[in-house]
């Protein structure tokens, strides 16, 4: 990550990119090809959520994209009262269409930066955050958002995060991003590798897994566990 936080993509730039990418994010079976573990993480989150959710549960899907996480959880749990949030209105429209067609109890949508969201305390049984937290910038952003997520969950509710993660060790960071680059090159060649890594450097600002787990504790979560990790991707949950 060479681009300083102050020079990263703006919210408007990120929204405009995702407005043009609805079709790519609409594949429930495969997720994004550039994400090494997308199909597995969809399954792990859905099956783990089914251990504590019942039909009709209130679920907040942050950075919902085309709705894949909510749809996969509904396959395991049944109909949900779903609240979908995304920067992109075209993404939200596609997600709402798909989630309603799958039989949701209700679907509400909010087009917003997650830092600007306001919900009542104890509103949700579950919060899904798939590939969205890496758009947070300063430490204060991370702390404020994690505090909100804890507040919005009902007692015993869970936050599920699946996202890019960085590494605190410079040597390990270099190794793991290079390995991810090799994965990308295997998918689409050297140009594809360069393209994806360039927009990650410009647009994203992931933090390490230890940073995020420590933040869960600091913001009041009673427990957490890691469901999966590979290279620069990780999936974990925190319980209120």
C-alpha positions in Angstrom: 0.0 0.0 0.0 1.9 3.0 -1.3 -0.8 5.6 -1.7 -1.2 7.8 1.4 -4.6 7.7 3.1 -5.2 11.3 2.2 -4.8 10.5 -1.5 -7.0 7.4 -1.6 -10.2 7.3 -3.7 -13.0 9.5 -2.6 -16.4 8.1 -1.7 -17.8 9.5 -5.0 -15.1 7.8 -7.0 -15.8 4.5 -5.2 -19.5 4.8 -5.8 -19.1 5.6 -9.5 -16.9 2.5 -9.9 -19.4 0.2 -8.3 -22.3 1.7 -10.2 -20.7 0.2 -13.3 -20.0 -3.2 -11.8 -23.4 -4.6 -10.8 -23.3 -7.7 -13.1 -19.9 -8.8 -11.7 -21.2 -8.7 -8.2 -24.4 -10.6 -9.0 -23.1 -14.2 -9.0 -24.1 -16.0 -5.9 -22.3 -19.2 -6.8 -18.9 -17.8 -7.4 -18.7 -14.3 -5.9 -15.8 -12.2 -7.2 -13.1 -14.1 -9.0 -10.5 -11.6 -7.7 -11.4 -12.6 -4.1 -9.6 -15.9 -3.5 -12.1 -17.4 -1.0 -15.5 -15.8 -2.0 -17.5 -19.0 -2.4 -16.1 -20.6 0.7 -16.7 -17.5 2.8 -20.3 -17.2 1.7 -20.8 -20.8 2.8 -19.0 -20.4 6.2 -20.8 -17.2 7.1 -24.2 -18.6 6.1 -23.8 -21.9 8.0 -22.4 -20.2 11.1 -25.1 -17.6 11.1 -27.7 -20.4 10.9 -26.5 -21.6 14.3 -27.9 -18.5 16.0 -30.5 -17.0 13.6 -34.1 -17.9 13.2 -36.5 -17.1 10.3 -37.6 -13.5 10.5 -34.4 -12.3 12.2 -33.3 -8.7 11.5 -30.1 -8.6 9.4 -28.1 -5.5 8.3 -26.0 -6.1 5.2 -23.3 -3.4 4.9 -21.7 -2.9 1.5 -24.3 -5.4 0.3 -23.4 -5.1 -3.4 -25.9 -7.2 -5.3 -27.0 -9.0 -2.2 -25.0 -12.2 -2.2 -24.3 -12.4 1.5 -28.0 -11.9 2.5 -29.1 -14.4 -0.2 -26.7 -17.1 1.0 -27.7 -16.6 4.7 -31.3 -16.9 3.7 -30.6 -20.2 2.0 -29.5 -21.6 5.4 -31.9 -19.7 7.7 -35.0 -18.9 5.8 -36.7 -15.5 5.2 -35.1 -12.5 6.9 -36.1 -9.0 7.7 -33.3 -7.5 5.6 -31.8 -4.0 5.7 -29.4 -3.4 2.7 -26.8 -0.7 2.7 -24.5 0.3 -0.2 -22.9 3.4 -1.7 -24.3 2.4 -5.1 -28.0 2.9 -5.9 -27.8 0.5 -8.9 -26.3 -2.2 -6.6 -29.1 -1.6 -4.0 -31.8 -1.9 -6.7 -30.3 -5.2 -7.9 -29.9 -6.5 -4.3 -33.4 -5.5 -3.3 -34.9 -7.2 -6.4 -32.9 -10.4 -5.7 -33.6 -10.6 -2.0 -37.3 -9.9 -2.4 -37.5 -12.6 -5.1 -35.9 -15.0 -2.6 -38.7 -14.5 -0.1 -37.4 -12.0 2.4 -39.9 -11.0 5.2 -39.1 -7.4 4.4 -36.4 -5.4 2.5 -35.3 -1.9 3.4 -32.4 -0.1 1.6 -30.1 2.8 2.4 -27.7 4.4 0.0 -24.9 5.7 2.3 -21.3 5.7 3.4 -21.4 3.3 6.4 -19.7 6.1 8.5 -22.8 8.2 8.1 -25.4 5.5 9.1 -27.6 6.0 12.1 -29.7 3.1 13.6 -31.3 2.6 16.9 -29.5 0.6 19.6 -30.2 -3.1 19.7 -31.7 -3.1 16.1 -30.2 -6.2 14.5 -29.7 -9.9 15.2 -26.8 -10.0 12.7 -24.6 -7.6 10.8 -22.9 -8.7 7.6 -19.9 -6.7 6.4 -18.5 -8.2 3.2 -15.6 -6.3 1.6 -16.6 -3.0 2.9 -14.5 -2.2 6.0 -11.3 -1.9 3.9 -12.7 1.5 2.7 -12.3 3.0 6.2 -9.3 5.3 6.5 -8.0 6.7 9.8 -7.9 4.9 13.1 -10.8 7.1 14.3 -13.0 5.8 11.4 -12.4 2.2 12.4 -13.1 2.9 16.1 -16.2 4.9 15.4 -17.6 2.3 13.0 -16.9 -0.7 15.3 -18.5 1.2 18.2 -21.6 1.7 16.1 -21.8 -1.9 15.0 -21.7 -3.1 18.6 -24.4 -0.6 19.6 -26.7 -1.6 16.7 -26.5 -5.3 17.5 -29.0 -6.9 19.9 -27.5 -8.7 22.9 -26.0 -11.9 21.7 -26.1 -10.7 18.1 -23.1 -11.2 15.8 -21.1 -9.2 13.4 -19.6 -11.1 10.5 -16.7 -9.6 8.5 -15.1 -11.0 5.3 -12.6 -8.7 3.9 -9.1 -7.8 2.7 -6.6 -7.8 5.5 -3.1 -6.4 5.7 -0.1 -7.5 7.8 1.8 -5.7 10.6 5.1 -7.3 9.6 6.6 -5.5 6.5 8.3 -8.7 5.4 5.2 -10.8 5.7 3.1 -8.1 4.1 5.4 -8.1 1.0 5.3 -11.9 0.8 1.5 -12.2 1.1 0.7 -9.4 -1.4 3.2 -11.0 -3.8 1.4 -14.3 -3.5 -1.9 -12.7 -4.1 -0.4 -11.1 -7.2 0.6 -14.5 -8.4 -3.0 -15.7 -7.9 -4.3 -12.8 -9.9 -1.7 -13.4 -12.7 -2.9 -17.0 -12.8 -6.4 -15.8 -13.4 -5.8 -13.1 -16.0 -2.2 -12.6 -16.8 0.3 -9.9 -15.8 -1.9 -7.0 -17.0 -4.8 -8.2 -14.8 -2.4 -8.5 -11.8 -1.2 -5.0 -12.3 -4.7 -3.6 -12.7 -6.2 -5.2 -9.6 -3.3 -4.3 -7.4 -3.3 -0.8 -8.7 -6.9 -0.1 -7.8 -6.5 -1.8 -4.4 -3.6 0.5 -3.7 -5.6 3.5 -4.8 -9.0 2.6 -3.3 -8.5 0.4 -0.3 -6.9 0.7 3.1 -7.2 -2.6 4.9 -5.9 -3.2 8.4 -4.4 -6.3 9.9 -6.5 -9.1 11.4 -4.9 -8.5 14.9 -5.8 -4.8 14.7 -9.5 -5.6 13.9 -9.8 -8.3 16.6 -8.3 -6.1 19.2 -10.7 -3.4 18.1 -13.7 -5.8 18.7 -12.6 -6.1 22.3 -12.0 -2.4 22.8 -15.5 -1.6 21.5 -17.2 -4.0 23.8 -17.7 -7.3 21.9 -17.8 -10.2 24.3 -16.0 -12.6 22.1 -14.8 -13.4 18.6 -13.4 -16.2 16.4 -11.8 -16.5 13.0 -13.7 -18.6 10.5 -11.1 -18.6 7.7 -7.9 -16.9 6.5 -5.9 -17.2 3.3 -3.3 -14.8 2.1 -4.7 -11.2 2.2 -8.3 -12.3 3.0 -9.9 -13.2 6.3 -13.3 -13.9 7.7 -14.2 -13.6 11.4 -17.2 -12.9 13.7 -17.7 -10.9 16.9 -20.5 -11.5 19.4 -22.1 -8.7 21.4 
